[in-house]
Amino acid sequence: MADKTTTTATTWEDLVAAALLGTGRRTPPVPPRPGQDGAAALLDAAAVETVRRRAGLLPAAVRHRPPVAPTDQRLPLPPAARSRLAMLLADRAGPAGGSRRGTAPDLTELLPQWLAAANQHGYRVPAALLPALLDAARGRTDLRAEALTLAGPRALWLARLNPRWKFALRSGPAADWTPAPALPTGPGYDETAERAWQEGLFAERVALLTALRRRDPDAARALLATTWSTERAEDRLMFVDALREGLSARDEPFLEQALADRSRNVRATSAELLSGLPGSALAARMARRARSCLALDFHEPRIVVEAPHECDSAMQRDGIVAKPPSGHGERSWWLGQLVEAAPLAQWSERFGSRSAAEIVALPVADGWRPDLHAAWCRAAVRQRNAEWSRALLGPPASPPAAEEASWQDPAKLLSALPPGERAAWVAAFISVHGLSEAFRLLGVCAVPWSEPLGRAVVDALDIARDAGSYPWSFSGVMGLAERCLDPEQADRLEVLTAQPDEPENGSPGAAGYWSEAFQRLVGTLRLRATMRRELTPTPRQRP
């Protein structure tokens, strides 16, 4: 039997080799019948050998049939939008980046925007495109949240059947299609929700907790409390972070207990959440500590700083990290953490009823200004305080002083301002300083950009072109403009697509590059407008 098996294997390999090389280059391993050429003899032998090999196969082990795919009751995509998604997914491996040549829109960069728009309408992905969508999300982490939301419950179903998409089990979204657990009644929970929480995969549990948090924050917190003491440290960190949504004073007792957690990261996150509750006991403790470090010298006037001399156990329990990173002094490190966690509203009373802008303008004694203002910046971002963010940013026409540039982060401070004010500040900044320092600032502005902001960006690009600047230096901003300008501006920008004469002392070939870039910009805006129309629900689809 062993010799026969070896002969069969060898014969099959010989047949394959002859088929690959061709009978003109290799004589078939079987002789042809009279009147039969070598190719026909090879095919006959291959057919016989195929039947023999199949007959020798052992039966596979019986496997259970996989569960039926869950239903998805959301709206189907309109036909044009479905075709557009297929095109975007097919092009996802194409070249990307604002420095490319040519006038064709970059479909790869439009895919995230298309997914977000489709999810706003509550569509579901067509079943035939679901594998391609998961493949796209597998290769690009920036797509995963929106892609998994559009994929719906079938994404997790497929991920359990194909390890290629196992990322969906780790990072499944807390989307509207997540099965909503019943709210708690009496001492227990609905049996189905309880079983899903106790036995589900981590991604499913996060999705369950987040979905319930959106509907009933107290019920979500109560569900988390049932298993808190038995969770792994890394899971506790993710679960406590889910409490950000709907955070309120009712969460304080749970978070206060978490301050004694075994994990330093869990303690730090709990302290951060509590410091965002102005009326919390932790915020009051931090306020007292911070007030003891800062005082107003009424004679000059100026702020006098007395940084902490130690970091006691009570401070560490409240989230203060005792050991500073390399290059930081202990006292300045502790001071920054205290001021960052203290409510900003207290400083007006502490400094003679001054406004935030007046406090920021006060001199700070003994060189403590960078540490103090850096901590106030972090506090303004954490507490989403627009007044303090506005004061620390200053007017957009005045760049920060050299010492401020080392600690001030305008992009983060801008994120605490209302969207309209944020866009107006960045537009004014660009009008005065140009685009060289504006890339990160543009990234925090709402999309599509407001008309003043879009005009400021385009005007700055036009000025750079007329000045003969290196066009590739602005490729990142041009890429942002393609994705963020209002599509309705396409016709107005058509005039920029003409190729001007090469300016004196300009970069060779720059005029052609700029012309291509503006043509691509206008074409992309028009494509985005078309995509928006394609996603509009048809009359039959509207609820």
Coordinates of C-alpha atoms in Angstrom, one line a residue:
M1 CA 0.0 0.0 0.0
A2 CA 2.9 2.4 0.8
D3 CA 4.5 1.8 -2.5
K4 CA 1.2 2.4 -4.3
T5 CA 0.7 5.7 -2.5
T6 CA 4.2 6.9 -3.4
T7 CA 3.7 5.9 -7.0
T8 CA 0.4 7.8 -7.2
A9 CA 1.9 10.9 -5.6
T10 CA 4.9 10.8 -8.0
T11 CA 2.6 10.3 -11.0
W12 CA 0.5 13.2 -10.0
E13 CA 3.5 15.5 -9.6
D14 CA 4.8 14.3 -13.0
L15 CA 1.4 15.1 -14.6
V16 CA 1.4 18.6 -13.1
A17 CA 4.9 19.3 -14.2
A18 CA 4.1 18.2 -17.8
A19 CA 1.0 20.3 -17.8
L20 CA 2.9 23.4 -16.6
L21 CA 5.8 23.0 -19.0
G22 CA 3.7 21.8 -21.9
T23 CA 3.9 18.5 -23.8
G24 CA 6.1 20.2 -26.4
R25 CA 8.9 20.6 -23.8
R26 CA 8.3 17.5 -21.6
T27 CA 7.1 14.1 -22.7
P28 CA 3.9 13.1 -20.8
P29 CA 4.6 10.4 -18.2
V30 CA 1.9 8.2 -19.8
P31 CA 2.2 6.9 -23.4
P32 CA -0.6 8.1 -25.8
R33 CA -3.0 5.6 -27.4
P34 CA -2.7 5.0 -31.1
G35 CA -3.8 8.1 -33.0
Q36 CA -3.8 10.3 -29.8
D37 CA -1.5 13.2 -29.3
G38 CA 0.5 13.9 -26.2
A39 CA -1.8 16.7 -24.9
A40 CA -4.9 14.5 -25.1
A41 CA -3.1 11.6 -23.4
L42 CA -2.0 14.0 -20.6
L43 CA -5.6 15.2 -20.0
D44 CA -6.9 11.6 -19.9
A45 CA -4.3 10.6 -17.4
A46 CA -5.0 13.6 -15.3
A47 CA -8.8 12.8 -15.3
V48 CA -8.1 9.3 -14.2
E49 CA -5.6 10.3 -11.5
T50 CA -8.1 13.0 -10.2
V51 CA -10.8 10.4 -9.7
R52 CA -8.3 8.1 -8.0
R53 CA -7.1 10.8 -5.6
R54 CA -10.6 11.9 -4.7
A55 CA -11.7 8.3 -4.1
G56 CA -8.9 7.9 -1.6
L57 CA -9.8 10.9 0.5
L58 CA -10.9 10.2 4.0
P59 CA -14.3 11.7 5.1
A60 CA -14.0 15.0 7.1
A61 CA -15.0 15.1 10.7
V62 CA -18.6 16.2 11.2
R63 CA -18.9 19.8 12.2
H64 CA -21.8 21.8 13.6
R65 CA -23.4 24.2 11.1
P66 CA -22.6 27.8 12.0
P67 CA -25.4 29.9 13.5
V68 CA -27.6 31.8 11.2
A69 CA -26.4 35.4 10.5
P70 CA -28.3 38.0 12.6
T71 CA -30.8 40.2 10.9
D72 CA -30.1 43.9 10.3
Q73 CA -33.3 46.0 10.1
R74 CA -31.6 49.2 9.1
L75 CA -32.1 50.9 5.7
P76 CA -30.5 49.4 2.6
L77 CA -28.2 51.7 0.7
P78 CA -29.6 53.4 -2.4
P79 CA -28.4 51.8 -5.6
A80 CA -26.1 54.6 -6.5
A81 CA -24.5 54.7 -3.1
R82 CA -24.1 51.0 -3.2
S83 CA -22.1 51.3 -6.4
R84 CA -20.1 54.1 -4.9
L85 CA -19.1 52.0 -1.9
A86 CA -18.0 49.2 -4.2
M87 CA -15.8 51.7 -6.1
L88 CA -14.3 53.1 -2.9
L89 CA -13.5 49.7 -1.5
A90 CA -12.0 48.5 -4.8
D91 CA -9.7 51.6 -4.8
R92 CA -8.6 51.4 -1.2
A93 CA -5.2 50.0 -2.1
G94 CA -4.5 52.9 -4.5
P95 CA -1.9 55.6 -3.9
A96 CA -2.8 58.2 -1.2
G97 CA -1.4 61.4 0.0
G98 CA -1.7 65.1 -0.9
S99 CA 1.7 65.1 -2.8
R100 CA 0.5 62.9 -5.6
R101 CA 0.4 64.2 -9.2
G102 CA -2.7 64.2 -11.5
T103 CA -6.1 65.6 -11.2
A104 CA -8.1 62.5 -10.1
P105 CA -9.7 62.6 -6.7
D106 CA -8.1 60.4 -4.0
L107 CA -10.9 57.9 -3.3
T108 CA -8.9 56.3 -0.5
E109 CA -9.1 59.5 1.5
L110 CA -12.9 59.9 0.8
L111 CA -13.8 56.5 2.2
P112 CA -13.8 57.6 5.9
Q113 CA -16.0 60.6 5.0
W114 CA -18.4 58.4 3.0
L115 CA -18.7 55.9 5.9
A116 CA -19.5 58.6 8.4
A117 CA -22.2 60.1 6.1
A118 CA -23.8 56.7 5.5
N119 CA -23.9 56.0 9.3
Q120 CA -25.6 59.3 9.9
H121 CA -28.4 58.1 7.6
G122 CA -28.6 54.8 9.5
Y123 CA -27.8 52.6 6.5
R124 CA -26.5 49.0 6.5
V125 CA -23.8 47.6 4.3
P126 CA -24.9 45.3 1.5
A127 CA -24.1 41.7 2.4
A128 CA -22.0 41.2 -0.7
L129 CA -19.7 44.1 0.2
L130 CA -19.3 43.2 3.9
P131 CA -16.1 41.1 3.4
A132 CA -14.5 43.9 1.4
L133 CA -15.5 46.4 4.0
L134 CA -14.0 44.3 6.8
D135 CA -10.8 43.9 4.8
A136 CA -10.6 47.6 4.4
A137 CA -11.0 48.1 8.2
R138 CA -8.5 45.4 8.9
G139 CA -5.8 47.4 7.0
R140 CA -6.7 50.8 8.3
T141 CA -7.4 51.4 11.9
D142 CA -8.9 54.9 11.2
L143 CA -11.7 53.2 9.4
R144 CA -12.7 50.7 12.0
A145 CA -15.2 52.5 14.1
E146 CA -17.3 53.8 11.2
A147 CA -16.8 50.6 9.1
L148 CA -17.9 48.3 12.0
T149 CA -20.9 50.5 12.7
L150 CA -22.0 50.3 9.0
A151 CA -21.3 46.5 9.0
G152 CA -23.7 46.1 12.0
P153 CA -24.2 42.8 13.9
R154 CA -23.0 40.6 11.0
A155 CA -19.5 42.0 11.4
L156 CA -19.1 40.1 14.7
W157 CA -20.8 37.1 13.3
L158 CA -18.3 36.9 10.4
A159 CA -15.4 37.6 12.7
R160 CA -16.2 34.5 14.7
L161 CA -16.0 32.4 11.5
N162 CA -12.9 33.9 10.0
P163 CA -9.8 34.8 12.1
R164 CA -8.8 37.3 9.4
W165 CA -11.4 39.7 10.9
K166 CA -10.8 39.0 14.6
F167 CA -10.0 42.7 15.1
A168 CA -13.8 43.2 15.1
L169 CA -14.1 41.1 18.3
R170 CA -11.6 43.3 20.1
S171 CA -12.8 46.7 18.8
G172 CA -16.4 46.2 18.0
P173 CA -18.4 49.6 18.1
A174 CA -21.0 50.5 20.6
A175 CA -23.4 51.2 17.8
D176 CA -27.1 51.6 17.7
W177 CA -27.5 48.0 16.4
T178 CA -26.0 46.6 19.7
P179 CA -28.7 44.6 21.4
A180 CA -30.0 46.7 24.2
P181 CA -30.2 45.0 27.6
A182 CA -33.3 45.3 29.7
L183 CA -33.1 47.9 32.5
P184 CA -32.6 46.6 36.0
T185 CA -35.7 45.7 37.9
G186 CA -35.5 44.9 41.6
P187 CA -32.3 43.3 42.7
G188 CA -31.5 41.6 39.4
Y189 CA -31.0 42.2 35.7
D190 CA -32.7 40.7 32.7
E191 CA -31.4 37.2 32.2
T192 CA -30.3 37.8 28.6
A193 CA -28.4 41.0 29.4
E194 CA -26.8 39.4 32.4
R195 CA -25.7 36.4 30.4
A196 CA -24.2 38.6 27.7
W197 CA -22.4 40.6 30.3
Q198 CA -21.1 37.6 32.1
E199 CA -20.2 35.4 29.1
G200 CA -19.7 37.7 26.1
L201 CA -16.5 38.6 24.4
F202 CA -14.7 41.7 25.6
A203 CA -15.8 43.8 22.5
E204 CA -19.3 42.7 23.0
R205 CA -19.2 43.6 26.7
V206 CA -17.8 47.1 25.9
A207 CA -20.5 47.6 23.3
L208 CA -23.2 46.4 25.7
L209 CA -21.9 48.7 28.5
T210 CA -21.6 51.8 26.2
A211 CA -25.0 51.3 24.6
L212 CA -26.7 51.0 28.0
R213 CA -24.7 54.0 29.2
R214 CA -26.2 56.0 26.4
R215 CA -29.8 55.0 27.4
D216 CA -29.5 54.7 31.1
P217 CA -26.2 55.8 32.7
D218 CA -27.2 54.5 36.2
A219 CA -28.1 51.1 34.9
A220 CA -24.8 50.8 33.0
R221 CA -22.9 51.7 36.2
A222 CA -24.8 49.2 38.2
L223 CA -24.1 46.5 35.6
L224 CA -20.4 47.2 35.8
A225 CA -20.4 47.1 39.6
T226 CA -21.7 43.5 39.5
T227 CA -18.4 42.2 38.1
W228 CA -15.9 45.0 38.9
S229 CA -13.9 43.2 41.5
T230 CA -13.3 40.2 39.2
E231 CA -12.3 42.0 36.1
R232 CA -8.8 42.2 34.7
A233 CA -6.9 45.5 35.2
E234 CA -6.8 46.3 31.5
D235 CA -10.5 45.5 31.2
R236 CA -11.3 47.7 34.2
L237 CA -9.5 50.6 32.6
M238 CA -11.6 50.3 29.4
F239 CA -14.8 49.9 31.4
V240 CA -14.2 52.9 33.6
D241 CA -13.3 55.0 30.6
A242 CA -16.7 54.1 29.2
L243 CA -18.2 56.2 32.0
R244 CA -17.1 59.4 30.3
E245 CA -20.3 59.4 28.3
G246 CA -23.1 60.7 30.5
L247 CA -20.8 61.4 33.4
S248 CA -22.7 62.9 36.3
A249 CA -22.5 63.4 40.1
R250 CA -24.3 60.0 40.5
D251 CA -21.1 58.3 39.3
E252 CA -19.0 59.8 42.1
P253 CA -19.4 57.1 44.7
F254 CA -18.3 54.4 42.2
L255 CA -15.3 56.5 41.0
E256 CA -14.3 57.3 44.5
Q257 CA -14.1 53.6 45.3
A258 CA -12.0 53.1 42.1
L259 CA -9.4 55.6 43.5
A260 CA -8.3 52.7 45.6
D261 CA -7.9 50.3 42.7
R262 CA -4.9 48.1 42.4
S263 CA -4.1 49.5 38.9
R264 CA -2.4 52.9 38.7
N265 CA -4.0 53.5 35.3
V266 CA -7.5 52.8 36.7
R267 CA -6.8 55.2 39.6
A268 CA -5.6 57.9 37.3
T269 CA -8.6 57.6 34.9
S270 CA -11.0 57.6 37.8
A271 CA -9.3 60.7 39.3
E272 CA -9.5 62.4 35.9
L273 CA -13.2 61.8 35.6
L274 CA -13.8 63.0 39.1
S275 CA -11.9 66.2 38.5
G276 CA -14.2 66.8 35.6
L277 CA -17.1 67.0 38.1
P278 CA -16.8 70.4 39.6
G279 CA -18.9 69.5 42.7
S280 CA -17.1 66.2 43.4
A281 CA -15.2 65.6 46.7
L282 CA -12.0 65.0 44.8
A283 CA -12.4 68.4 42.9
A284 CA -12.8 70.0 46.3
R285 CA -9.7 68.3 47.7
M286 CA -7.7 69.3 44.7
A287 CA -9.0 72.9 44.9
R288 CA -7.9 73.2 48.6
R289 CA -4.4 71.9 47.7
A290 CA -4.0 74.1 44.7
R291 CA -5.2 77.2 46.5
S292 CA -2.6 76.6 49.2
C293 CA 0.1 76.8 46.4
L294 CA -1.0 80.1 44.7
A295 CA -1.6 83.5 46.2
L296 CA -2.0 87.1 44.9
D297 CA 0.6 89.7 45.9
F298 CA -1.7 92.8 45.9
H299 CA 1.2 95.2 45.9
E300 CA 2.5 94.6 42.4
P301 CA 0.1 92.7 41.7
R302 CA 1.5 89.3 40.7
I303 CA 0.9 85.6 41.4
V304 CA 3.1 84.1 44.0
V305 CA 3.7 80.3 43.9
E306 CA 4.7 77.9 46.7
A307 CA 4.8 74.5 45.1
P308 CA 4.2 71.3 47.2
H309 CA 7.1 70.1 49.2
E310 CA 5.9 66.5 49.3
C311 CA 3.5 64.1 47.6
D312 CA 1.7 62.3 50.5
S313 CA -0.4 59.2 50.3
A314 CA -3.6 61.1 50.1
M315 CA -2.4 63.0 47.1
Q316 CA -1.4 59.8 45.4
R317 CA -4.8 58.2 46.1
D318 CA -6.4 61.2 44.3
G319 CA -4.3 60.5 41.2
I320 CA -1.2 62.5 41.7
V321 CA 1.8 60.6 40.3
A322 CA 4.7 61.0 42.8
K323 CA 7.7 60.2 40.5
P324 CA 8.2 62.9 37.8
P325 CA 9.4 62.0 34.3
S326 CA 13.0 62.6 33.3
G327 CA 13.8 66.3 33.0
H328 CA 11.1 67.5 35.5
G329 CA 11.6 68.6 39.0
E330 CA 9.4 67.0 41.7
R331 CA 7.8 70.2 43.0
S332 CA 6.9 71.6 39.6
W333 CA 5.5 68.1 38.6
W334 CA 3.3 68.0 41.7
L335 CA 2.2 71.6 41.2
G336 CA 1.1 71.0 37.6
Q337 CA -1.0 68.0 38.5
L338 CA -2.7 69.8 41.4
V339 CA -3.6 72.9 39.3
E340 CA -4.7 70.7 36.4
A341 CA -7.2 68.8 38.5
A342 CA -8.5 71.9 40.4
P343 CA -11.8 73.5 39.2
L344 CA -11.0 76.6 37.2
A345 CA -14.0 78.5 38.6
Q346 CA -12.2 79.0 41.9
W347 CA -9.4 81.2 40.6
S348 CA -11.6 84.2 40.1
E349 CA -12.3 84.5 43.8
R350 CA -8.8 83.6 44.7
F351 CA -7.4 86.4 42.6
G352 CA -9.6 89.4 43.5
S353 CA -12.7 88.6 41.3
R354 CA -10.6 88.9 38.1
S355 CA -11.7 87.3 34.9
A356 CA -9.8 84.4 33.3
A357 CA -8.2 86.8 30.8
E358 CA -7.1 89.2 33.6
I359 CA -5.7 86.3 35.7
V360 CA -3.7 84.9 32.7
A361 CA -2.3 88.4 32.1
L362 CA -0.9 88.6 35.7
P363 CA 2.9 88.3 36.1
V364 CA 4.0 85.1 37.9
A365 CA 6.9 85.4 40.4
D366 CA 10.1 83.4 40.4
G367 CA 9.8 81.9 36.9
W368 CA 6.8 79.8 37.6
R369 CA 4.7 81.1 34.7
P370 CA 5.4 78.3 32.2
D371 CA 4.5 75.6 34.8
L372 CA 1.4 77.4 36.0
H373 CA 0.1 78.3 32.5
A374 CA 0.8 74.8 31.2
A375 CA -1.3 73.4 34.0
W376 CA -4.1 75.8 33.3
C377 CA -4.1 74.9 29.7
R378 CA -4.5 71.2 30.6
A379 CA -7.3 72.1 33.0
A380 CA -9.1 74.1 30.4
V381 CA -9.0 71.2 27.9
R382 CA -10.0 68.7 30.6
Q383 CA -12.9 70.8 31.9
R384 CA -13.9 72.0 28.4
N385 CA -13.8 75.6 29.7
A386 CA -14.2 78.0 26.8
E387 CA -13.5 81.1 28.9
W388 CA -10.1 79.9 30.1
S389 CA -9.2 78.4 26.7
R390 CA -10.0 81.7 25.0
A391 CA -7.9 83.6 27.6
L392 CA -4.9 81.2 27.3
L393 CA -5.0 81.2 23.5
G394 CA -5.0 85.0 23.2
P395 CA -5.8 86.8 20.0
P396 CA -5.0 84.9 16.8
A397 CA -3.1 87.9 15.3
S398 CA -0.5 87.7 18.1
P399 CA 1.7 84.7 18.1
P400 CA 2.6 83.3 21.5
A401 CA 5.9 84.4 23.1
A402 CA 8.9 82.1 22.7
E403 CA 8.5 80.7 26.2
E404 CA 4.8 80.0 25.6
A405 CA 5.5 78.0 22.4
S406 CA 7.1 75.3 24.5
W407 CA 4.0 74.5 26.5
Q408 CA 0.9 76.0 24.8
D409 CA -1.0 73.7 22.5
P410 CA -3.4 75.9 20.5
A411 CA -5.1 72.9 18.8
K412 CA -6.1 71.4 22.2
L413 CA -7.3 74.7 23.6
L414 CA -9.3 75.3 20.4
S415 CA -11.1 72.0 20.9
A416 CA -12.8 73.5 24.0
L417 CA -14.3 76.4 22.0
P418 CA -17.6 76.3 20.2
P419 CA -17.2 75.2 16.6
G420 CA -18.0 78.6 15.1
E421 CA -15.6 80.4 17.3
R422 CA -13.0 77.8 16.7
A423 CA -13.2 78.2 12.9
A424 CA -13.2 82.0 13.1
W425 CA -10.0 81.9 15.3
V426 CA -8.2 79.7 12.9
A427 CA -9.3 81.7 9.9
A428 CA -8.0 84.9 11.5
F429 CA -4.7 83.1 12.4
I430 CA -4.2 81.9 8.8
S431 CA -5.0 85.4 7.4
V432 CA -2.1 86.8 9.5
H433 CA 0.4 84.0 9.8
G434 CA -0.3 81.9 6.7
L435 CA -0.5 78.1 6.5
S436 CA 2.9 77.0 7.8
E437 CA 1.7 76.7 11.4
A438 CA -1.9 76.0 10.8
F439 CA -2.1 72.3 9.8
R440 CA -2.9 70.9 13.3
L441 CA -5.3 73.8 13.9
L442 CA -7.3 72.9 10.8
G443 CA -7.5 69.3 12.1
V444 CA -9.7 70.4 15.0
C445 CA -12.2 72.4 13.0
A446 CA -15.6 71.1 12.2
V447 CA -16.2 69.6 8.7
P448 CA -17.2 71.0 6.3
W449 CA -15.3 74.2 7.1
S450 CA -17.2 77.4 7.5
E451 CA -17.2 79.8 4.6
P452 CA -14.7 82.3 6.3
L453 CA -12.3 79.5 7.2
G454 CA -12.5 77.9 3.7
R455 CA -11.9 81.3 2.1
A456 CA -8.9 81.9 4.3
V457 CA -7.3 78.6 3.4
V458 CA -7.9 79.0 -0.3
D459 CA -6.6 82.6 -0.3
A460 CA -3.5 81.5 1.5
L461 CA -2.9 78.7 -1.0
D462 CA -3.4 81.2 -3.8
I463 CA -0.9 83.6 -2.3
A464 CA 1.6 80.8 -1.9
R465 CA 1.2 79.9 -5.6
D466 CA 1.7 83.5 -6.7
A467 CA 4.8 83.8 -4.6
G468 CA 6.4 80.8 -6.3
S469 CA 6.5 78.7 -3.2
Y470 CA 7.3 75.0 -3.3
P471 CA 3.9 73.4 -4.0
W472 CA 4.7 70.1 -2.2
S473 CA 5.2 72.1 1.0
F474 CA 1.4 72.6 1.1
S475 CA 0.4 69.1 0.0
G476 CA -1.0 68.3 3.5
V477 CA -3.1 71.4 3.6
M478 CA -4.3 70.7 0.1
G479 CA -5.3 67.2 1.1
L480 CA -7.3 68.6 4.0
A481 CA -9.0 71.1 1.8
E482 CA -10.1 68.4 -0.5
R483 CA -11.8 66.6 2.4
C484 CA -13.0 69.5 4.5
L485 CA -14.0 72.4 2.2
D486 CA -17.7 72.8 1.6
P487 CA -18.5 71.0 -1.7
E488 CA -20.7 74.0 -2.6
Q489 CA -17.6 76.0 -3.1
A490 CA -16.5 74.1 -6.2
D491 CA -17.8 76.5 -8.8
R492 CA -16.3 79.5 -7.1
L493 CA -12.8 77.8 -7.1
E494 CA -12.9 76.9 -10.8
V495 CA -10.9 80.0 -11.7
L496 CA -7.9 78.7 -9.7
T497 CA -7.5 75.7 -12.0
A498 CA -6.0 77.7 -14.9
Q499 CA -2.3 77.3 -15.2
P500 CA -0.5 80.7 -14.7
D501 CA 2.9 81.7 -16.1
E502 CA 5.9 80.5 -14.1
P503 CA 6.8 83.3 -11.6
E504 CA 10.3 84.6 -11.5
N505 CA 12.5 82.8 -9.0
G506 CA 9.8 80.2 -8.5
S507 CA 10.3 76.5 -8.3
P508 CA 10.6 74.9 -11.8
G509 CA 7.4 73.2 -12.8
A510 CA 5.5 74.6 -9.8
A511 CA 2.8 76.3 -11.9
G512 CA 1.8 73.0 -13.5
Y513 CA 1.7 71.3 -10.1
W514 CA -0.4 74.0 -8.6
S515 CA -2.8 73.9 -11.5
E516 CA -3.2 70.1 -11.1
A517 CA -3.7 70.4 -7.4
F518 CA -6.5 73.0 -7.8
Q519 CA -8.1 70.9 -10.5
R520 CA -8.0 67.9 -8.2
L521 CA -9.5 70.1 -5.4
V522 CA -12.4 71.2 -7.5
G523 CA -13.0 67.7 -8.9
T524 CA -12.9 66.2 -5.4
L525 CA -15.4 68.8 -4.1
R526 CA -17.8 68.0 -6.9
L527 CA -17.4 64.3 -6.3
R528 CA -18.2 64.8 -2.6
A529 CA -21.3 66.7 -3.6
T530 CA -22.4 63.8 -5.8
M531 CA -21.7 61.3 -3.0
R532 CA -23.9 63.4 -0.6
R533 CA -26.8 63.3 -3.1
E534 CA -26.3 59.6 -3.6
L535 CA -26.7 58.9 0.1
T536 CA -29.9 60.9 0.4
P537 CA -32.7 58.4 1.2
T538 CA -35.2 57.8 -1.5
P539 CA -38.9 58.6 -0.8
R540 CA -39.6 54.9 -0.2
Q541 CA -36.8 54.7 2.3
R542 CA -37.7 57.7 4.4
P543 CA -39.5 56.7 7.6

